[in-house]
Coordinates of C-alpha atoms in Angstrom, one line a residue:
Chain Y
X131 CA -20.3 32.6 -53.5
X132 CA -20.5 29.2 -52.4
X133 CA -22.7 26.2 -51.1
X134 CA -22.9 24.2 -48.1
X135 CA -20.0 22.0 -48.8
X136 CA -17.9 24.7 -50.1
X137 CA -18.0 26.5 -46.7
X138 CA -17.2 23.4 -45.1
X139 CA -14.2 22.9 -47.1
X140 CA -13.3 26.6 -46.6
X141 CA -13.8 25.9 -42.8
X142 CA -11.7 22.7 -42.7
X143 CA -9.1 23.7 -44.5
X144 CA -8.7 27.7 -42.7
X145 CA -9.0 25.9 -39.3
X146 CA -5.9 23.4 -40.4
X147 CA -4.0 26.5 -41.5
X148 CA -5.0 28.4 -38.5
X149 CA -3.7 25.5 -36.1
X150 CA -1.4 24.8 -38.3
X151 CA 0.6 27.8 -37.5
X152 CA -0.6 28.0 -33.5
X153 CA 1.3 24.1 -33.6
X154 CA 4.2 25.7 -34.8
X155 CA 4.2 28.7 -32.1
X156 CA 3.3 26.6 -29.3
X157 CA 5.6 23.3 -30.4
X158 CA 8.4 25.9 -29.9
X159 CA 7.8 27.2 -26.9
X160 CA 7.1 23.8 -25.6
X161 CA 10.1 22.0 -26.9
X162 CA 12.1 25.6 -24.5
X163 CA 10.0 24.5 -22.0
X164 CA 10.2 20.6 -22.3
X165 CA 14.1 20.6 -22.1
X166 CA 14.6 23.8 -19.7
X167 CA 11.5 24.7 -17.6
X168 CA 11.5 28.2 -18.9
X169 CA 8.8 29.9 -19.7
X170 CA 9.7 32.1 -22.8
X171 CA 7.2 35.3 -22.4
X172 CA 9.2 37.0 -25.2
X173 CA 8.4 33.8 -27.8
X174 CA 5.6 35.6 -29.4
X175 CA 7.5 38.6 -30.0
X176 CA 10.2 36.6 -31.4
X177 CA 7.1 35.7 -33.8
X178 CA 6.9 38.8 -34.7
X179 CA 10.0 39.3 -35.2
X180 CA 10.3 36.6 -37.5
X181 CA 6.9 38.1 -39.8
X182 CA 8.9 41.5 -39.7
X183 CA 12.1 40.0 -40.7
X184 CA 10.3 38.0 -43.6
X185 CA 8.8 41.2 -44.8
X186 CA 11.8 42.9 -44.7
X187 CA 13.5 40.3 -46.7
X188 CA 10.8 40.3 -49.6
X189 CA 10.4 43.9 -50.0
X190 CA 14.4 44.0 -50.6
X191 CA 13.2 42.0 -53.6
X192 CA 14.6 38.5 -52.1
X193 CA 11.9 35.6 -53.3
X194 CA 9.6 34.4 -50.9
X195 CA 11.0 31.2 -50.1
X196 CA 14.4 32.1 -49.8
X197 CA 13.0 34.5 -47.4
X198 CA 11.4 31.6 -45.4
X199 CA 14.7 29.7 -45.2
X200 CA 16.6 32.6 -44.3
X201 CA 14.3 35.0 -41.6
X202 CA 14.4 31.5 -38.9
X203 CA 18.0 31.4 -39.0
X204 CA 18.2 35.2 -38.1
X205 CA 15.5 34.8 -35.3
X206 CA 17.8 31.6 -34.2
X207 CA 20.7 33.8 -34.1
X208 CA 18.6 35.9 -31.7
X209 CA 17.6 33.3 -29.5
X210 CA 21.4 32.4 -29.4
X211 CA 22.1 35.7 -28.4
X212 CA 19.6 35.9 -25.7
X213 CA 20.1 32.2 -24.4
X214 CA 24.0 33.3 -24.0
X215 CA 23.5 36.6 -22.7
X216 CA 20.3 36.7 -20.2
X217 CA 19.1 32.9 -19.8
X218 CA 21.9 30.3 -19.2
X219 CA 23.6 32.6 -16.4
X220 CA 19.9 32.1 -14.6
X221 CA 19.9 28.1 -15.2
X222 CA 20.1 27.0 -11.5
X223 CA 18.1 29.6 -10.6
X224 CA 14.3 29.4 -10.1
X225 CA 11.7 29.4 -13.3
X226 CA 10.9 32.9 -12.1
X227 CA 13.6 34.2 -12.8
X228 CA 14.1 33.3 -16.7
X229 CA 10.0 34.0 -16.5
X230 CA 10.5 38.1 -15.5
X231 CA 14.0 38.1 -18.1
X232 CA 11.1 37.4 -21.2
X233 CA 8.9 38.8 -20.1
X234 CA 11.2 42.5 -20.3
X235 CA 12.5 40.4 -23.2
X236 CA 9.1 40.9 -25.0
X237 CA 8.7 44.3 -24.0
X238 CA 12.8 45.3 -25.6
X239 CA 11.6 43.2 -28.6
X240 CA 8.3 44.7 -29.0
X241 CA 9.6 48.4 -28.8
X242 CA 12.3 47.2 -30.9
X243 CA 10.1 46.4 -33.6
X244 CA 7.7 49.5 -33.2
X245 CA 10.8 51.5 -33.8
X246 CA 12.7 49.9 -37.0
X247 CA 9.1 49.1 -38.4
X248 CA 7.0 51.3 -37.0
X249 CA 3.2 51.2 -36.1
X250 CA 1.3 50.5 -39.6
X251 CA 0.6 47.3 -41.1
X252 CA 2.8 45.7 -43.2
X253 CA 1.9 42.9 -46.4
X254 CA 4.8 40.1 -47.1
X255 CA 4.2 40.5 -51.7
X256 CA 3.8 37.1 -52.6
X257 CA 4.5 35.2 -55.4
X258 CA 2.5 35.7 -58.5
X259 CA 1.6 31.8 -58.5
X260 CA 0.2 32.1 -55.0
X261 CA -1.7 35.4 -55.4
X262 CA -4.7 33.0 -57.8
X263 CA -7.4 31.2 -56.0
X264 CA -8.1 27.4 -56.5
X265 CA -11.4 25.6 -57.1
X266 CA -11.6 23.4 -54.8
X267 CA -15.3 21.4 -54.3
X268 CA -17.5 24.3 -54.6
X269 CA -15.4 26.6 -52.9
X270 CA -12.2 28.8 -54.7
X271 CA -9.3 28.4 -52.5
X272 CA -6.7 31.2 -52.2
X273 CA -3.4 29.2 -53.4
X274 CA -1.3 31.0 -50.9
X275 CA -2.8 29.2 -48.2
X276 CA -2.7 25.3 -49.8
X277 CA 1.3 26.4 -49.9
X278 CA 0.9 27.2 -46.3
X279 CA -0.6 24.1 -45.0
X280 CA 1.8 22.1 -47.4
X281 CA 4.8 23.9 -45.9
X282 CA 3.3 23.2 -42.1
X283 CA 2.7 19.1 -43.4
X284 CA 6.5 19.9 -44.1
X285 CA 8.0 21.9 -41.4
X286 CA 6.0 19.0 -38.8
X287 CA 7.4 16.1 -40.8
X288 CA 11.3 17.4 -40.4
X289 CA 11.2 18.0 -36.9
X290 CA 9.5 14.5 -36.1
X291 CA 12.5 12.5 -38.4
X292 CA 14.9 15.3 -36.7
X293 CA 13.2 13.8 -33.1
X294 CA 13.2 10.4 -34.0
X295 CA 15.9 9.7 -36.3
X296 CA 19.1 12.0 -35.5
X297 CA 21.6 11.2 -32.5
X298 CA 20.6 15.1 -31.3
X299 CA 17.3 14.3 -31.4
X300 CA 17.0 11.3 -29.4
X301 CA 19.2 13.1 -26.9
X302 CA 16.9 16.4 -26.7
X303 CA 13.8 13.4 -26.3
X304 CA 15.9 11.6 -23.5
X305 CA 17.0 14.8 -21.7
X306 CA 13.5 16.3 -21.9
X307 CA 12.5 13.0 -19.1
X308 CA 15.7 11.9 -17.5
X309 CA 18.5 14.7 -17.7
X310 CA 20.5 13.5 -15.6
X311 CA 21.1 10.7 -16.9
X312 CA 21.5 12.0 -20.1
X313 CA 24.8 13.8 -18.7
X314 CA 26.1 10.6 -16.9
X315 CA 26.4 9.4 -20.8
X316 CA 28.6 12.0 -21.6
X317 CA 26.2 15.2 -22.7
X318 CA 27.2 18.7 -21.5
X319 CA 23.3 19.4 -20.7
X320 CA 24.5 23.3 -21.4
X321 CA 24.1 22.4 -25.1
X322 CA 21.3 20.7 -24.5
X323 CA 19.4 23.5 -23.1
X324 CA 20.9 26.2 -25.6
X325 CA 20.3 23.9 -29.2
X326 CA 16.6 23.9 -27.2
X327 CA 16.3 27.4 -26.6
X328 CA 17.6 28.1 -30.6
X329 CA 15.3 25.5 -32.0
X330 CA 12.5 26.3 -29.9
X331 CA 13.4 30.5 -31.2
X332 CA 13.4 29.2 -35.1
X333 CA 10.4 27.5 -35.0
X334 CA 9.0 31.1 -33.6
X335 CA 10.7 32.7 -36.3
X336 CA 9.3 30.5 -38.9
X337 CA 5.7 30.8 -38.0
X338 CA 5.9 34.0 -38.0
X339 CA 7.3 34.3 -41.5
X340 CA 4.5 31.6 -42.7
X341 CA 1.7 33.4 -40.7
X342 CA 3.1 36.9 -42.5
X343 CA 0.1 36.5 -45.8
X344 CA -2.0 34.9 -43.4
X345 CA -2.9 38.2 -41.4
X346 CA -1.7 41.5 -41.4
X347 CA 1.9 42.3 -40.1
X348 CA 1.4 44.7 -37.1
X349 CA 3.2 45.3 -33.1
X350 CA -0.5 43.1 -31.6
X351 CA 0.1 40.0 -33.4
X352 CA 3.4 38.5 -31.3
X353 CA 1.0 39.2 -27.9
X354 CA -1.9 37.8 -29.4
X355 CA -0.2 35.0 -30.6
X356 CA 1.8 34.5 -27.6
X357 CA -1.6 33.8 -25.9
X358 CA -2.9 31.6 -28.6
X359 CA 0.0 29.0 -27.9
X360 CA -0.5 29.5 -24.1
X361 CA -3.9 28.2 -24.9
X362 CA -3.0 25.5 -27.0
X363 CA -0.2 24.1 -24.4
X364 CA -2.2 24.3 -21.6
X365 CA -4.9 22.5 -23.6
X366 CA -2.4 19.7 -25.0
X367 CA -0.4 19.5 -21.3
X368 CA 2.5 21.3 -20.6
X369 CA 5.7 19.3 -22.3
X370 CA 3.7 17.2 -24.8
X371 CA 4.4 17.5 -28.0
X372 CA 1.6 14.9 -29.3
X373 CA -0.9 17.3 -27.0
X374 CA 0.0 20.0 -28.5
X375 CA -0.9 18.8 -32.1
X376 CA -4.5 17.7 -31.2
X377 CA -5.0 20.6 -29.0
X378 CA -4.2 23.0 -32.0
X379 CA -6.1 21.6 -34.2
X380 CA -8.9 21.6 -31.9
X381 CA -8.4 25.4 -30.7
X382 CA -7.9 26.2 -35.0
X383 CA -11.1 24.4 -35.2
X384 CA -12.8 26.1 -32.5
X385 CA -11.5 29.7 -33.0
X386 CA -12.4 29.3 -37.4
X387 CA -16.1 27.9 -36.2
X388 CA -16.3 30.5 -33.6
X389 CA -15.4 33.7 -36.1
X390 CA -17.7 32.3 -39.0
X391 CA -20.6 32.0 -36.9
X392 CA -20.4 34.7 -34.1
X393 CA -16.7 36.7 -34.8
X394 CA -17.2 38.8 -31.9
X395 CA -16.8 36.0 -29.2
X396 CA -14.3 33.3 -31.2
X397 CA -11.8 34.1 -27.9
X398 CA -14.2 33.8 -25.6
X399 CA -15.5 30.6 -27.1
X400 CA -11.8 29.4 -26.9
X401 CA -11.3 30.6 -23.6
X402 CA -14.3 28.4 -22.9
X403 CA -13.1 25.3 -24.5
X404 CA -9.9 25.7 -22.0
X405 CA -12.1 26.3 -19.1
X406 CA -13.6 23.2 -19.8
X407 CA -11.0 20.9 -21.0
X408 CA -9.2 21.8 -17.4
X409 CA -11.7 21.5 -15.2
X410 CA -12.1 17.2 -16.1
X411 CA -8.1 17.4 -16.7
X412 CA -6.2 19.6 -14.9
X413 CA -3.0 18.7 -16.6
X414 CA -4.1 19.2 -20.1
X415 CA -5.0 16.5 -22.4
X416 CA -1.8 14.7 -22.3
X417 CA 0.3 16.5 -19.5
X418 CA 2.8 14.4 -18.2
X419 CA 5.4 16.8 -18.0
X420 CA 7.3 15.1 -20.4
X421 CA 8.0 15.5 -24.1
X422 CA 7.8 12.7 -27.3
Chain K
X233 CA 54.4 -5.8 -3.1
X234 CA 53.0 -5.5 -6.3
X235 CA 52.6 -1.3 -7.0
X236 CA 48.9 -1.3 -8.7
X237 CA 47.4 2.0 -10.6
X238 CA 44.8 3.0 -8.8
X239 CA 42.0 4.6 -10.9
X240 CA 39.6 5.9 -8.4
X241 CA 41.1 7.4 -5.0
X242 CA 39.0 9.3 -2.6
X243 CA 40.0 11.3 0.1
X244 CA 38.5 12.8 2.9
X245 CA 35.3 13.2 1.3
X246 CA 32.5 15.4 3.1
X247 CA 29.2 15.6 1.1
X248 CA 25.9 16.9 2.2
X249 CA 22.7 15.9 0.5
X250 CA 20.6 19.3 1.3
X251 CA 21.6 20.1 5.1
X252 CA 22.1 16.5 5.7
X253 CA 25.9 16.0 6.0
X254 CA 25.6 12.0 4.5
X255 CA 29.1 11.1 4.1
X256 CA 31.5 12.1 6.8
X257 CA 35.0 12.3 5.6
X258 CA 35.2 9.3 3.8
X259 CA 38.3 7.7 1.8
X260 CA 38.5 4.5 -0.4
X261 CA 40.2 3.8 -3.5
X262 CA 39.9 1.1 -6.5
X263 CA 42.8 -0.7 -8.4
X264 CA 42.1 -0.9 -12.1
X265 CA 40.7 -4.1 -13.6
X266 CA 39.6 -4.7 -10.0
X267 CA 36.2 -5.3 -8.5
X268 CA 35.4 -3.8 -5.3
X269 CA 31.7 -3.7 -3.5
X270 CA 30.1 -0.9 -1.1
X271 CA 28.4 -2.7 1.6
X272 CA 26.4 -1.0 4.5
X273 CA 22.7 -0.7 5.6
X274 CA 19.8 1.1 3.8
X275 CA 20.4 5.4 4.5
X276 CA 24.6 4.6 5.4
X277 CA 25.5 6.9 2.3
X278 CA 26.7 4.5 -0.2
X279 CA 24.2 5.9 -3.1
X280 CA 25.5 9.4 -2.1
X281 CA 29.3 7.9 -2.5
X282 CA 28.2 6.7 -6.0
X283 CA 26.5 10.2 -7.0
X284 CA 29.7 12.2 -5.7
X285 CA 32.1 10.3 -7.3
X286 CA 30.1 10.7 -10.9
X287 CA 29.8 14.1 -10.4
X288 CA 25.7 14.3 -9.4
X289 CA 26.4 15.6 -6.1
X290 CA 29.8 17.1 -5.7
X291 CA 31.2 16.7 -2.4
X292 CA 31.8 19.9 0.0
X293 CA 35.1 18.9 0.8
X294 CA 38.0 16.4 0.1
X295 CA 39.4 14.8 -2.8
X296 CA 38.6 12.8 -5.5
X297 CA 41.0 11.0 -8.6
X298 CA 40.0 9.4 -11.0
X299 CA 43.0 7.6 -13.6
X300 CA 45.2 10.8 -11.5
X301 CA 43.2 13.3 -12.6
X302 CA 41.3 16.0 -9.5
X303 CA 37.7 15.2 -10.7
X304 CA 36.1 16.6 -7.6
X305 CA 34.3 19.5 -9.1
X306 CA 33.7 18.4 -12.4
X307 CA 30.5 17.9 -14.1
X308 CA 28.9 14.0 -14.8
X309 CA 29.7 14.8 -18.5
X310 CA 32.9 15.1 -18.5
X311 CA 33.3 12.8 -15.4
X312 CA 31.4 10.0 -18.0
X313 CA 34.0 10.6 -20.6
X314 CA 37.3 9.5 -18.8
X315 CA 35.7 6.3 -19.1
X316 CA 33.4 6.2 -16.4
X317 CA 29.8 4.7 -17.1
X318 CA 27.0 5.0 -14.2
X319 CA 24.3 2.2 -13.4
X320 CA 21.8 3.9 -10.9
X321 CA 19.5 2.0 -8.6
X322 CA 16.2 3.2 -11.0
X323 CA 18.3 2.1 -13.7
X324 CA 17.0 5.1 -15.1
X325 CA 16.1 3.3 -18.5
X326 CA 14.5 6.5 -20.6
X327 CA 10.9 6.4 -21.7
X328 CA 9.7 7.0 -25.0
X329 CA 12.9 5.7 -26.3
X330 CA 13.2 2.8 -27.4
X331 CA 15.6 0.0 -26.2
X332 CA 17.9 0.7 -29.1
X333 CA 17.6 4.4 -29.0
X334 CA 18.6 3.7 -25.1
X335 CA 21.7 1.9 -26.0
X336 CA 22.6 4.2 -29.2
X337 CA 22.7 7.0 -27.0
X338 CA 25.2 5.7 -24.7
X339 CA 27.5 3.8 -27.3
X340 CA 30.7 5.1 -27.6
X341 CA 33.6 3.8 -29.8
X342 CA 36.1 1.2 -27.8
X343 CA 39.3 0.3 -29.2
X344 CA 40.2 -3.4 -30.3
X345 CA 38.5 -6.1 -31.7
X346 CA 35.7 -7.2 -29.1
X347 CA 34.4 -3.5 -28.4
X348 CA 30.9 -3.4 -27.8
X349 CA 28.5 -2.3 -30.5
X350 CA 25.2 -2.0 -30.6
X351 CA 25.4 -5.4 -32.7
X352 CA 27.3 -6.8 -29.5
X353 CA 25.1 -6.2 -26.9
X354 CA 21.9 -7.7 -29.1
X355 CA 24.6 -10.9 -29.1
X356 CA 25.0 -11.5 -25.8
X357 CA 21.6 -10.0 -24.6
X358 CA 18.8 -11.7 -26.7
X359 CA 16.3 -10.6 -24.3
X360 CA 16.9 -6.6 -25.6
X361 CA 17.5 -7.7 -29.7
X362 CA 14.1 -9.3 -29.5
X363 CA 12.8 -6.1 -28.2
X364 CA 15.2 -3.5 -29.7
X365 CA 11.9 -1.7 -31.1
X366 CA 10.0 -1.6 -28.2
X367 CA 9.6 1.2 -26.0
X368 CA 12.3 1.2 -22.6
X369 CA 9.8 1.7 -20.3
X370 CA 8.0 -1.2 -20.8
X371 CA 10.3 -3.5 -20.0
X372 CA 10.3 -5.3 -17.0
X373 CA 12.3 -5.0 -13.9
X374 CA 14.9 -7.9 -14.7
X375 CA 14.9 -6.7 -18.7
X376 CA 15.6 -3.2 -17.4
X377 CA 18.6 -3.7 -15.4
X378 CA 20.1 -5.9 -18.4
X379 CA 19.7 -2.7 -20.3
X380 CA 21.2 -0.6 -17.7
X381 CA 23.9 -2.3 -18.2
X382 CA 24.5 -3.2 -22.0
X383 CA 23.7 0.9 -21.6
X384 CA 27.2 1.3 -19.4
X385 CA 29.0 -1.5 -21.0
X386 CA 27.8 -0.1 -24.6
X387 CA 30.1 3.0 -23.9
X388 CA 33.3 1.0 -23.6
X389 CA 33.8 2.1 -20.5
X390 CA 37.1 1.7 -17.8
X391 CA 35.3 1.7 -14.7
X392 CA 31.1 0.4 -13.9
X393 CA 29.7 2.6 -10.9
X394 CA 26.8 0.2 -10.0
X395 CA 24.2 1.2 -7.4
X396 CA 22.2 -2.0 -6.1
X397 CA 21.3 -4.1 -9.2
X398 CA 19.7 -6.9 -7.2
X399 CA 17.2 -4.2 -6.2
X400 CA 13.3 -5.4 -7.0
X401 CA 14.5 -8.4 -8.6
X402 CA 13.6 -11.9 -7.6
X403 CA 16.4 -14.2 -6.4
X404 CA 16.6 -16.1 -9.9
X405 CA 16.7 -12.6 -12.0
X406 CA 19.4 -11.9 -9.2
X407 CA 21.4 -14.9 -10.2
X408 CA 21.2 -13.6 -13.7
X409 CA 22.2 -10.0 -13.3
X410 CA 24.9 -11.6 -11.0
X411 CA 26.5 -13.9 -13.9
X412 CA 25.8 -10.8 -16.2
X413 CA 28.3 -8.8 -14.2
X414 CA 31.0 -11.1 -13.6
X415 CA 31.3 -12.2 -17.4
X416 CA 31.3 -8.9 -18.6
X417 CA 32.8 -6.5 -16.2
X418 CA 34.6 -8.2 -13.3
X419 CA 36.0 -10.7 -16.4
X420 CA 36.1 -8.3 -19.0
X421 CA 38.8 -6.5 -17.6
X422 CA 36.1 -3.6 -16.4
X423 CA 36.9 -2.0 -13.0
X424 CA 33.8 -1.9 -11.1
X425 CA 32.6 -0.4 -8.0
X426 CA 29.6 -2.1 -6.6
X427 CA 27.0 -0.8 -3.7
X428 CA 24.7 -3.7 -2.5
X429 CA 22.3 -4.4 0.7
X430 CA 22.6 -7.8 -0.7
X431 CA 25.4 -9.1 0.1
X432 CA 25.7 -12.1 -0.9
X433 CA 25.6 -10.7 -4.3
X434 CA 28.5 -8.5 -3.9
X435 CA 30.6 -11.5 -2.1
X436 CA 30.1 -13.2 -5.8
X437 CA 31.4 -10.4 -7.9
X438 CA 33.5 -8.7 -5.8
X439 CA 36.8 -9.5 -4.5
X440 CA 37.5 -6.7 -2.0
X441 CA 35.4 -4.4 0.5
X442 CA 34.4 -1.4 2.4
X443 CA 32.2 -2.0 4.9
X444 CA 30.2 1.3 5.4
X445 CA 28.5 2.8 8.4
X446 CA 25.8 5.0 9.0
X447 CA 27.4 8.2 9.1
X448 CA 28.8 7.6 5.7
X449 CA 32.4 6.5 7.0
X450 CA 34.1 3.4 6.2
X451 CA 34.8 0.8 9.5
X452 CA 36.3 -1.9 7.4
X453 CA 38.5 -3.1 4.4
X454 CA 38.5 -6.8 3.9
X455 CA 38.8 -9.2 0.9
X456 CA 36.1 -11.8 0.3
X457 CA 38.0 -14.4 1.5
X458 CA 38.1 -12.3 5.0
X459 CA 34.2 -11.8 5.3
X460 CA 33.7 -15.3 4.5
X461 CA 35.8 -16.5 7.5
X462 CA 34.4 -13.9 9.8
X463 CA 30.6 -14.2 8.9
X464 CA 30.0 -12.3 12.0
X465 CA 31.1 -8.6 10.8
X466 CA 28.6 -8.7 8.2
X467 CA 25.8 -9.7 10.6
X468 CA 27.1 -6.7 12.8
X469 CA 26.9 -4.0 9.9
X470 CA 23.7 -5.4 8.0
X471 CA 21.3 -6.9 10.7
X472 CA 18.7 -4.2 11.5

């Protein structure tokens, strides 16, 4: 196999990949949450939905990438769907409401998927030039997952120019710390909240599609997930979008540690990270309740 | 008599804040291009006024026009875009933006020659060009009312809703937010409608006013020329 230095590159580079796609996940539920205080419990099964989607796509014998374009839009077309339909009728209501909606939202998605996909794993076929491994310092590093981080550095460096440099973005940063006054300019916040619920929706979608040859395909992976990016918002502070990038790197770094050296506990060791974090910050690492 | 447009008429208005009935049918109007001031003690209603009339807290009851048009339930939104811009008392600069992302956000295309621009506003105010990278929030109080309102003047608007702009400032930074508003709104050809507990501030800028008391009703009408021969009325409504 390898040396020393090759299983730290291996480490490095799987815990990147891992919180790589957790920053993703979590980035969109927090930008939902940021804008609208709601809670989306169906975001990881929209996660899923997105993998599913993606494998669907490829097996129909669409190309990979085309499929990773193509599977967010239809899990934004979702969200829109549900934003119309079950969320923006509840708007002045309280967060508990939109909080119960997901949470039967994930439960309809969930048995949704079970019954077009069924129960057994599925594999998104990937490219032949991402199927080889790569030597990298002592180590040969599947190619399939160098794309993956690469498409992460990506996905991350649109959003932040979409943020900071486009007239929507620097309304969805304004209204996510003074919406109010975002509307006395002119904004009808309803668009506000429902281009954040859609983004917030593709970014699931997309994760999930990347995170397809990552693990296997199956019904768990939108729960698990959907508690992985709990973690890494709570961690990061609810609203913060600079928390949540340290605090998924740190909980991929923790949870890729924790399962090379004792696999049976990497949750509990994250769980235990949390624990921690909260009990010297209670509002996360950067929780301001705001969003930049 | 001349016959004057009015562009903001309000009737009868009854608006609650909670279970707290603030304003108790109250009714008021402004002539465009003119400059009209809110004056009443601290808790009379007059930010509650501004917030109905925008749209923030819609009144229970009564009426309100704006350029004609029944604006009464409407939302701030579409309120903002009959020409209406909004100066609240926390100025409400946005953090994380910075001072030109807080002005690009508002601007709004005006018709003829001198419309403002972004380019405009770093004119006139040097203090915000010198900082157009630097993050709103960390401007000072003085620096952040000037940005309030290159914000509402940014948007070419008809009308300037301004709640207390002296607030927090010292009395030179008052003198400057003072000149500020009359050369570009009350000169400008901008209808405003000012609320201030100082009132010596809004005898300088505006020409007419409404003399507010605690139950959110208005006791008076009188130009500025009125208030400054009867000295006395103001004492009566702003002495605590």
């Amino acid at each position: 196999m390898s040396g020393t230095l090759g299983i730290i590159v291996d480490i490095t580079l799987n815990s990147l990949v891992l919180g790589g796609v957790f920053l993703i996940v979590a980035i969109g539920l927090n930008i939902i949450y940021g804008l609208s205080r709601i809670m989306n419990m169906a975001h990881g099964a929209l996660y899923a939905v997105g993998a599913y989607i993606g494998f669907s796509l490829v097996a129909s014998g669409l190309n990979f990438f085309a499929a990773l374009l193509i599977a967010p839009l239809i899990v934004g077309v979702i969200g829109l769907i549900i934003e119309r339909t079950i969320i923006a009728p509840m708007r002045k209501r309280s967060m508990a409401y939109t909080l119960i909606l997901t949470y039967g939202l994930m439960f309809f998605l969930d048995g949704s998927i079970k019954y077009i996909w069924g129960n057994k794993p599925r594999f998104i076929e990937l490219p032949e030039f991402m199927q080889g491994t790569l030597p990298i310092l002592g180590t040969d590093y599947p190619v399939f997952r160098l794309v993956t981080l690469l498409l992460i550095i990506l996905i991350m460096g649109a959003l932040m120019l979409f943020l900071n440099k486009t007239k929507i973005g620097i309304i969805l940063r304004a209204s996510s710390t003074i919406p109010e006054m975002v509307s006395c300019l002119g904004v009808n916040m309803s668009y506000v909240h429902m281009g954040a619920f859609v983004l917030g929706c593709v970014m699931a979608g997309l994760a999930g599609i990347i995170a397809g040859p990552l693990t296997t395909i199956d019904p768990l992976m939108g729960g698990e997930m959907l508690i992985s990016s709990f973690v890494v918002i709570v961690i990061g502070g609810l609203g913060s979008l600079r928390g949540a990038v340290i605090a998924a790197l740190l909980v991929g770094g923790v949870q890729t540690l924790a399962e090379f050296f004792i696999t049976d506990l990497a949750m509990v060791i994250v769980y235990i990270l949390m624990a921690v974090i909260l009990a010297f910050m209670p509002r996360g690492l950067l929780g301001e309740g705001k969003f930049e | 008599m001349e016959k004057r447009h009015k562009i903001l008429e309000i009737e009868n208005m009854q608006t609650y804040y909670g279970d707290s009935h603030v304003i108790q049918g109250l009714s008021m109007h402004v002539y465009e291009q003119e400059a009209v001031s809110i004056i009443g003690r601290n808790g009379a209603g007059k930010t509650t006024t501004l917030r109905s009339i925008m749209g923030l807290t819609p009144p229970r009851s009564g009426n309100i026009f704006i350029d004609g048009r029944q604006t009464t339930r409407w939302q701030p939104h579409k309120i903002s875009r009959l020409g209406v811009a909004y100066v609240p008392a926390e100025r409400h600069i946005f953090p994380g933006l910075s001072v030109e992302e807080n002005l690009r956000l508002a601007a709004r295309p005006g018709s003829g020659e001198d419309a403002w621009t972004f380019e405009k506003v770093c004119e006139h105010f040097p203090v915000l060009a010198d900082r157009s990278h630097q993050d709103g929030a960390t401007l000072s109080g003085g620096q952040q009312q000037t940005l309030a309102i290159g914000r509402a003047l940014i948007s070419n608007p008809r009308i300037i809703i301004m709640d207390e702009p002296s607030q927090g400032l010292s009395p030179i930074l008052v003198q400057t937010i003072t000149d500020v508003v009359l050369k570009f709104c009350v000169q400008s050809g901008i209808t405003l409608l000012i609320v201030e507990q100082n009132y010596q501030m809004a005898l300088k800028v505006a020409s007419r006013h409404y003399l507010m008391d605690t139950r959110g009703e208005i006791v008076n009408n009188m130009t500025t020329r009125q208030l400054e021969d009867n000295p006395e009325i103001i004492q009566a409504h702003l002495s605590v």
